[in-house]
Short mmCIF file of C-alpha atoms and ligand atoms in Angstrom, two decimals:
data_model
loop_
_atom_site.label_atom_id
_atom_site.label_comp_id
_atom_site.label_asym_id
_atom_site.label_seq_id
_atom_site.Cartn_x
_atom_site.Cartn_y
_atom_site.Cartn_z
CA UNK A 384 90.36 121.42 82.16
CA UNK A 385 91.69 121.57 85.70
CA UNK A 386 95.40 122.34 85.95
CA UNK A 387 97.46 119.30 87.01
CA UNK A 388 98.58 119.45 90.62
CA UNK A 389 100.60 116.66 92.20
CA UNK A 390 100.87 115.83 95.91
CA UNK A 391 104.39 114.47 96.20
CA UNK A 392 105.25 116.05 99.55
CA UNK A 393 103.29 117.87 102.23
CA UNK A 394 104.51 121.30 101.16
CA UNK A 395 102.96 120.84 97.68
CA UNK A 396 99.78 122.28 99.21
CA UNK A 397 99.74 125.83 100.55
CA UNK A 398 98.27 126.70 103.94
CA UNK A 399 94.96 127.98 102.48
CA UNK A 400 94.60 124.82 100.36
CA UNK A 401 95.24 122.66 103.43
CA UNK A 402 92.71 124.57 105.50
CA UNK A 403 90.06 124.04 102.80
CA UNK A 404 91.03 120.37 102.55
CA UNK A 405 90.59 119.83 106.31
CA UNK A 406 87.22 121.58 106.22
CA UNK A 407 86.13 119.37 103.33
CA UNK A 408 87.38 116.29 105.21
CA UNK A 409 85.08 117.15 108.12
CA UNK A 410 82.06 117.34 105.77
CA UNK A 411 82.99 114.09 104.03
CA UNK A 412 83.46 112.27 107.33
CA UNK A 413 80.11 113.49 108.67
CA UNK A 414 78.29 112.21 105.57
CA UNK A 415 80.08 108.87 105.82
CA UNK A 416 79.02 108.50 109.46
CA UNK A 417 75.38 109.17 108.63
CA UNK A 418 75.37 106.79 105.63
CA UNK A 419 74.76 109.60 103.14
CA UNK A 420 75.99 108.96 99.61
CA UNK A 421 78.59 111.28 98.20
CA UNK A 422 79.36 110.30 94.63
CA UNK A 423 81.50 113.20 93.47
CA UNK A 424 83.98 111.09 91.50
CA UNK A 425 81.59 109.00 89.41
CA UNK A 426 83.35 107.30 86.49
CA UNK A 427 86.74 108.58 87.67
CA UNK A 428 89.55 106.04 87.89
CA UNK A 429 92.54 105.73 90.20
CA UNK A 430 95.60 103.59 89.50
CA UNK A 431 97.57 102.57 92.60
CA UNK A 432 101.17 101.44 92.15
CA UNK A 433 102.66 99.62 95.14
CA UNK A 434 106.36 98.74 95.32
CA UNK A 435 106.11 98.16 99.10
CA UNK A 436 103.51 96.48 101.37
CA UNK A 437 100.44 98.28 102.72
CA UNK A 438 97.20 97.76 104.62
CA UNK A 439 95.91 101.27 105.44
CA UNK A 440 97.05 103.10 102.32
CA UNK A 441 95.64 100.55 99.90
CA UNK A 442 92.34 100.17 101.75
CA UNK A 443 91.76 103.88 102.25
CA UNK A 444 92.46 104.82 98.63
CA UNK A 445 90.61 101.86 97.12
CA UNK A 446 87.54 102.13 99.34
CA UNK A 447 87.65 105.92 99.23
CA UNK A 448 87.52 105.97 95.44
CA UNK A 449 84.73 103.40 95.31
CA UNK A 450 82.65 105.24 97.97
CA UNK A 451 82.96 108.42 95.89
CA UNK A 452 81.57 106.57 92.86
CA UNK A 453 84.81 105.86 91.03
CA UNK A 454 86.97 102.78 90.68
CA UNK A 455 90.60 101.82 91.14
CA UNK A 456 93.18 99.38 89.84
CA UNK A 457 95.95 97.92 92.00
CA UNK A 458 99.36 97.33 90.41
CA UNK A 459 102.46 96.00 92.13
CA UNK A 460 106.02 95.52 91.04
CA UNK A 461 105.77 91.71 91.01
CA UNK A 462 103.17 91.39 88.31
CA UNK A 463 103.46 94.59 86.27
CA UNK A 464 106.16 95.63 83.81
CA UNK A 465 107.42 98.15 86.38
CA UNK A 466 109.26 95.30 88.09
CA UNK A 467 110.79 94.17 84.80
CA UNK A 468 112.65 97.35 83.99
CA UNK A 469 110.17 99.36 81.90
CA UNK A 470 111.38 102.95 82.30
CA UNK A 471 109.45 104.99 84.89
CA UNK A 472 108.84 107.76 82.33
CA UNK A 473 107.30 105.30 79.83
CA UNK A 474 105.12 103.73 82.55
CA UNK A 475 103.92 107.20 83.57
CA UNK A 476 103.04 108.15 79.98
CA UNK A 477 101.05 104.93 79.46
CA UNK A 478 99.29 104.69 82.84
CA UNK A 479 98.28 108.37 82.88
CA UNK A 480 96.62 108.07 79.45
CA UNK A 481 94.16 105.54 80.86
CA UNK A 482 93.11 106.99 84.23
CA UNK A 483 92.34 110.23 86.07
CA UNK A 484 94.59 109.92 89.10
CA UNK A 485 97.64 107.90 90.21
CA UNK A 486 98.87 106.98 93.69
CA UNK A 487 102.36 105.53 94.13
CA UNK A 488 104.14 103.85 97.06
CA UNK A 489 107.80 103.33 96.27
CA UNK A 490 111.39 103.67 97.52
CA UNK A 491 113.10 106.79 96.15
CA UNK A 492 111.35 110.16 96.00
CA UNK A 493 113.16 110.67 92.69
CA UNK A 494 111.10 107.85 91.12
CA UNK A 495 107.82 109.53 92.00
CA UNK A 496 109.12 112.90 90.78
CA UNK A 497 110.14 111.40 87.42
CA UNK A 498 106.76 109.67 87.23
CA UNK A 499 104.88 112.89 87.97
CA UNK A 500 106.97 114.83 85.46
CA UNK A 501 105.84 112.44 82.71
CA UNK A 502 102.24 112.02 83.85
CA UNK A 503 99.27 113.79 82.29
CA UNK A 504 97.20 113.32 85.48
CA UNK A 505 97.83 114.17 89.17
CA UNK A 506 100.15 111.88 91.14
CA UNK A 507 99.85 111.30 94.91
CA UNK A 508 102.71 110.09 97.14
CA UNK A 509 101.44 107.06 99.09
CA UNK A 510 104.86 106.82 100.86
CA UNK A 511 108.46 106.97 99.70
CA UNK A 512 111.66 106.53 101.72
CA UNK A 513 111.70 110.32 102.11
CA UNK A 514 108.05 111.37 102.63
CA UNK A 515 104.61 110.13 103.79
CA UNK A 516 102.43 113.22 103.31
CA UNK A 517 99.00 111.49 103.30
CA UNK A 518 99.61 110.10 106.79
CA UNK A 519 100.55 113.52 108.15
CA UNK A 520 97.39 114.97 106.55
CA UNK A 521 95.35 112.38 108.48
CA UNK A 522 97.28 113.02 111.71
CA UNK A 523 96.78 116.78 111.55
CA UNK A 524 93.08 116.37 110.74
CA UNK A 525 92.85 114.06 113.78
CA UNK A 526 94.38 116.77 115.98
CA UNK A 527 92.12 119.50 114.54
CA UNK A 528 89.06 117.30 115.13
CA UNK A 529 89.88 117.06 118.85
CA UNK A 530 91.59 120.37 119.61
CA UNK A 531 90.91 122.92 116.85
CA UNK A 532 93.71 124.63 114.91
CA UNK A 533 97.22 123.17 115.00
CA UNK A 534 98.78 126.61 114.52
CA UNK A 535 101.04 127.38 117.47
CA UNK A 536 100.73 123.85 118.92
CA UNK A 537 103.78 121.72 119.75
CA UNK A 538 104.37 118.32 118.16
CA UNK A 539 107.24 116.14 119.36
CA UNK A 540 108.75 113.55 117.07
CA UNK A 541 110.68 110.78 118.85
CA UNK A 542 112.93 108.39 116.94
CA UNK A 543 114.09 107.85 113.39
CA UNK A 544 114.29 110.87 111.10
CA UNK A 545 112.41 108.92 108.44
CA UNK A 546 109.70 109.64 105.86
CA UNK A 547 107.12 110.52 108.56
CA UNK A 548 109.55 112.87 110.30
CA UNK A 549 110.29 114.67 107.01
CA UNK A 550 106.58 115.16 106.31
CA UNK A 551 106.10 116.54 109.84
CA UNK A 552 108.95 119.00 109.16
CA UNK A 553 107.22 120.16 105.95
CA UNK A 554 103.91 120.45 107.80
CA UNK A 555 105.38 122.52 110.68
CA UNK A 556 106.76 124.99 108.17
CA UNK A 557 103.57 125.28 106.11
CA UNK A 558 101.06 125.29 108.98
CA UNK A 559 103.17 127.18 111.50
CA UNK A 560 103.35 124.89 114.52
CA UNK A 561 106.36 123.93 116.65
CA UNK A 562 108.07 120.63 115.95
CA UNK A 563 110.55 119.20 118.47
CA UNK A 564 112.61 116.28 117.20
CA UNK A 565 114.70 113.89 119.25
CA UNK A 566 116.62 111.09 117.52
CA UNK A 567 119.61 108.94 118.54
CA UNK A 568 123.08 109.96 117.33
CA UNK A 569 123.49 109.01 113.69
CA UNK A 570 119.74 109.06 113.01
CA UNK A 571 119.11 112.82 113.28
CA UNK A 572 117.39 114.79 110.50
CA UNK A 573 119.93 116.33 108.15
CA UNK A 574 117.76 119.05 106.76
CA UNK A 575 117.02 121.25 109.78
CA UNK A 576 119.08 124.07 111.26
CA UNK A 577 117.20 124.64 114.52
CA UNK A 578 115.70 127.81 113.20
CA UNK A 579 112.05 128.70 112.83
CA UNK A 580 109.51 126.10 113.88
CA UNK A 581 111.69 122.99 114.01
CA UNK A 582 114.06 122.30 116.91
CA UNK A 583 116.34 119.35 117.63
CA UNK A 584 116.82 117.89 121.13
CA UNK A 585 119.39 115.24 122.03
CA UNK A 586 117.27 114.14 125.05
CA UNK A 587 113.74 112.78 124.46
CA UNK A 588 112.61 113.82 127.98
CA UNK A 589 113.32 117.47 127.19
CA UNK A 590 111.77 117.25 123.71
CA UNK A 591 108.36 116.12 125.02
CA UNK A 592 107.92 118.94 127.56
CA UNK A 593 104.92 121.12 126.58
CA UNK A 594 104.01 118.75 123.72
CA UNK A 595 100.40 118.65 122.49
CA UNK A 596 101.25 115.56 120.44
CA UNK A 597 103.99 112.99 121.01
CA UNK A 598 104.49 110.81 117.95
CA UNK A 599 106.89 108.10 116.86
CA UNK A 600 107.33 105.36 114.27
CA UNK A 601 109.11 102.03 113.79
CA UNK A 602 112.87 101.94 114.34
CA UNK A 603 113.47 100.39 110.90
CA UNK A 604 111.21 101.48 108.05
CA UNK A 605 110.41 99.36 104.99
CA UNK A 606 113.60 99.00 102.96
CA UNK A 607 115.85 99.28 106.06
CA UNK A 608 115.16 95.81 107.51
CA UNK A 609 118.81 94.71 107.33
CA UNK A 610 119.75 97.50 109.80
CA UNK A 611 117.29 96.34 112.47
CA UNK A 612 119.92 94.82 114.83
CA UNK A 613 122.01 98.01 115.02
CA UNK A 614 118.90 100.18 115.23
CA UNK A 615 117.44 98.18 118.15
CA UNK A 616 120.57 99.02 120.14
CA UNK A 617 120.74 102.66 119.10
CA UNK A 618 117.04 103.46 119.75
CA UNK A 619 116.58 101.93 123.25
CA UNK A 620 116.36 105.33 125.00
CA UNK A 621 113.96 106.66 122.34
CA UNK A 622 111.06 104.37 123.32
CA UNK A 623 107.76 106.17 123.99
CA UNK A 624 106.73 104.68 127.33
CA UNK A 625 104.78 105.83 130.37
CA UNK A 626 107.85 107.47 131.94
CA UNK A 627 108.48 109.55 128.83
CA UNK A 628 104.79 110.49 128.44
CA UNK A 629 104.75 111.60 132.10
CA UNK A 630 107.26 114.34 131.19
CA UNK A 631 104.53 115.88 129.00
CA UNK A 632 100.97 116.55 130.19
CA UNK A 633 98.06 114.18 130.83
CA UNK A 634 96.28 115.86 127.90
CA UNK A 635 99.14 115.17 125.49
CA UNK A 636 97.98 113.02 122.58
CA UNK A 637 99.99 110.01 121.41
CA UNK A 638 100.12 109.31 117.66
CA UNK A 639 101.65 106.55 115.52
CA UNK A 640 101.08 106.00 111.80
CA UNK A 641 100.99 102.19 112.29
CA UNK A 642 101.95 99.41 111.93
CA UNK A 643 103.53 99.56 115.41
CA UNK A 644 106.01 97.30 117.18
CA UNK A 645 104.89 97.17 120.81
CA UNK A 646 107.86 96.84 123.15
CA UNK A 647 110.16 98.63 120.69
CA UNK A 648 109.34 102.23 119.72
CA UNK A 649 106.22 102.28 121.96
CA UNK A 650 104.90 100.29 124.91
CA UNK A 651 101.40 98.72 124.91
CA UNK A 652 100.59 100.88 127.91
CA UNK A 653 100.97 104.02 125.77
CA UNK A 654 99.61 102.91 122.39
CA UNK A 655 96.63 101.13 123.97
CA UNK A 656 96.18 103.80 126.65
CA UNK A 657 93.79 106.74 127.05
CA UNK A 658 96.04 109.31 125.39
CA UNK A 659 96.40 107.34 122.17
CA UNK A 660 94.52 108.38 119.02
CA UNK A 661 96.04 105.80 116.68
CA UNK A 662 92.73 104.27 115.53
CA UNK A 663 91.29 107.70 114.69
CA UNK A 664 94.43 108.46 112.71
CA UNK A 665 94.03 105.24 110.74
CA UNK A 666 90.33 105.86 110.02
CA UNK A 667 90.98 109.45 109.04
CA UNK A 668 93.23 108.29 106.20
CA UNK A 669 89.97 107.37 104.42
CA UNK A 670 88.27 110.73 104.94
CA UNK A 671 91.27 112.97 104.33
CA UNK A 672 92.29 111.18 101.14
CA UNK A 673 88.76 111.44 99.76
CA UNK A 674 89.08 115.19 100.28
CA UNK A 675 92.53 115.09 98.65
CA UNK A 676 91.23 113.22 95.59
CA UNK A 677 88.35 115.68 95.22
CA UNK A 678 90.75 118.61 95.62
CA UNK A 679 93.05 117.30 92.87
CA UNK A 680 90.27 116.28 90.46
CA UNK A 681 87.40 118.74 90.84
CA UNK A 682 86.94 122.49 90.46
CA UNK A 683 85.92 123.15 94.08
N1 CP B 320 100.36 104.03 107.91
C1 CP B 320 100.40 103.43 106.74
O1 CP B 320 100.72 104.03 105.70
O2 CP B 320 100.04 102.11 106.77
P1 CP B 320 100.18 101.04 105.62
O3 CP B 320 101.66 100.74 105.45
O4 CP B 320 99.42 99.85 106.12
O5 CP B 320 99.61 101.58 104.34
N1 NVA B 321 108.21 104.76 108.34
C1 NVA B 321 107.39 103.61 108.04
C2 NVA B 321 105.98 104.03 107.80
C3 NVA B 321 105.03 102.90 107.48
C4 NVA B 321 103.65 103.38 107.20
C5 NVA B 321 107.94 102.90 106.82
O1 NVA B 321 108.33 103.59 105.87
O2 NVA B 321 108.01 101.67 106.83
#
């Protein structure tokens, strides 16, 4: 029996495991593009628990599992007992007895940790308030596909120090690339000390200099909608627009996990422009998560 390994945050995989996963992703993507079957997870089952909305995460996990020969079940808080107060630990014990793999999108990281602690099968974080590791896997694979290794590269995060930002911080530490972060006062990351690979900049224009990737995200993440008015004021100078991109290089890549709010955190000119790789990032969720599911379920 394979030892249970969860993917609750980016740093749950070591550098060597990530390198193998990205290599596997390349093979899986190539087969997909040439219509070759790859049914490595026949008869395996995935349960997906969603406590927040999703397009990409649901599609990529559900289609990914079915393309690999397995099947999946979608649960949400509205029509499962999870929304009616059944303890997380009890839900984890029951759900994990009936399937091979579980993916959860929820609010607090603590919920997913409690769930994983009581689960007899691997648990994947499909986004919490604190982390979004699957998206950063896809983003880094997207960079590697275009430019080769990310080691030593510079990624600049502009905006809210949210779940995506935290997963980029984890990734910079595990994969040894530079991460520059610029956020408005009051929205800075609390868990960095400007040492090692991660540096904080109060000015976005300085943060993007020498960047290989400039990336951003919505000003108010899911669960923070009531703060949107205050955030719209605070984040004005942290918009990724043509002027900001011109402080980097013409080869700098723009990334966004999507969904995006054009005219807020990014202008149409940038997200729909030549430097943007947002559609590749979205597609690569499918390929990278297939590799992740194989990594967690199979003896590779
Ligand atoms: N990027 C991302 O996770 O998208 P969804 O919210 O649509 O799943
Ligand atoms: N930070 C965003 C990411 C959405 C995929 C959110 O949590 O809403």
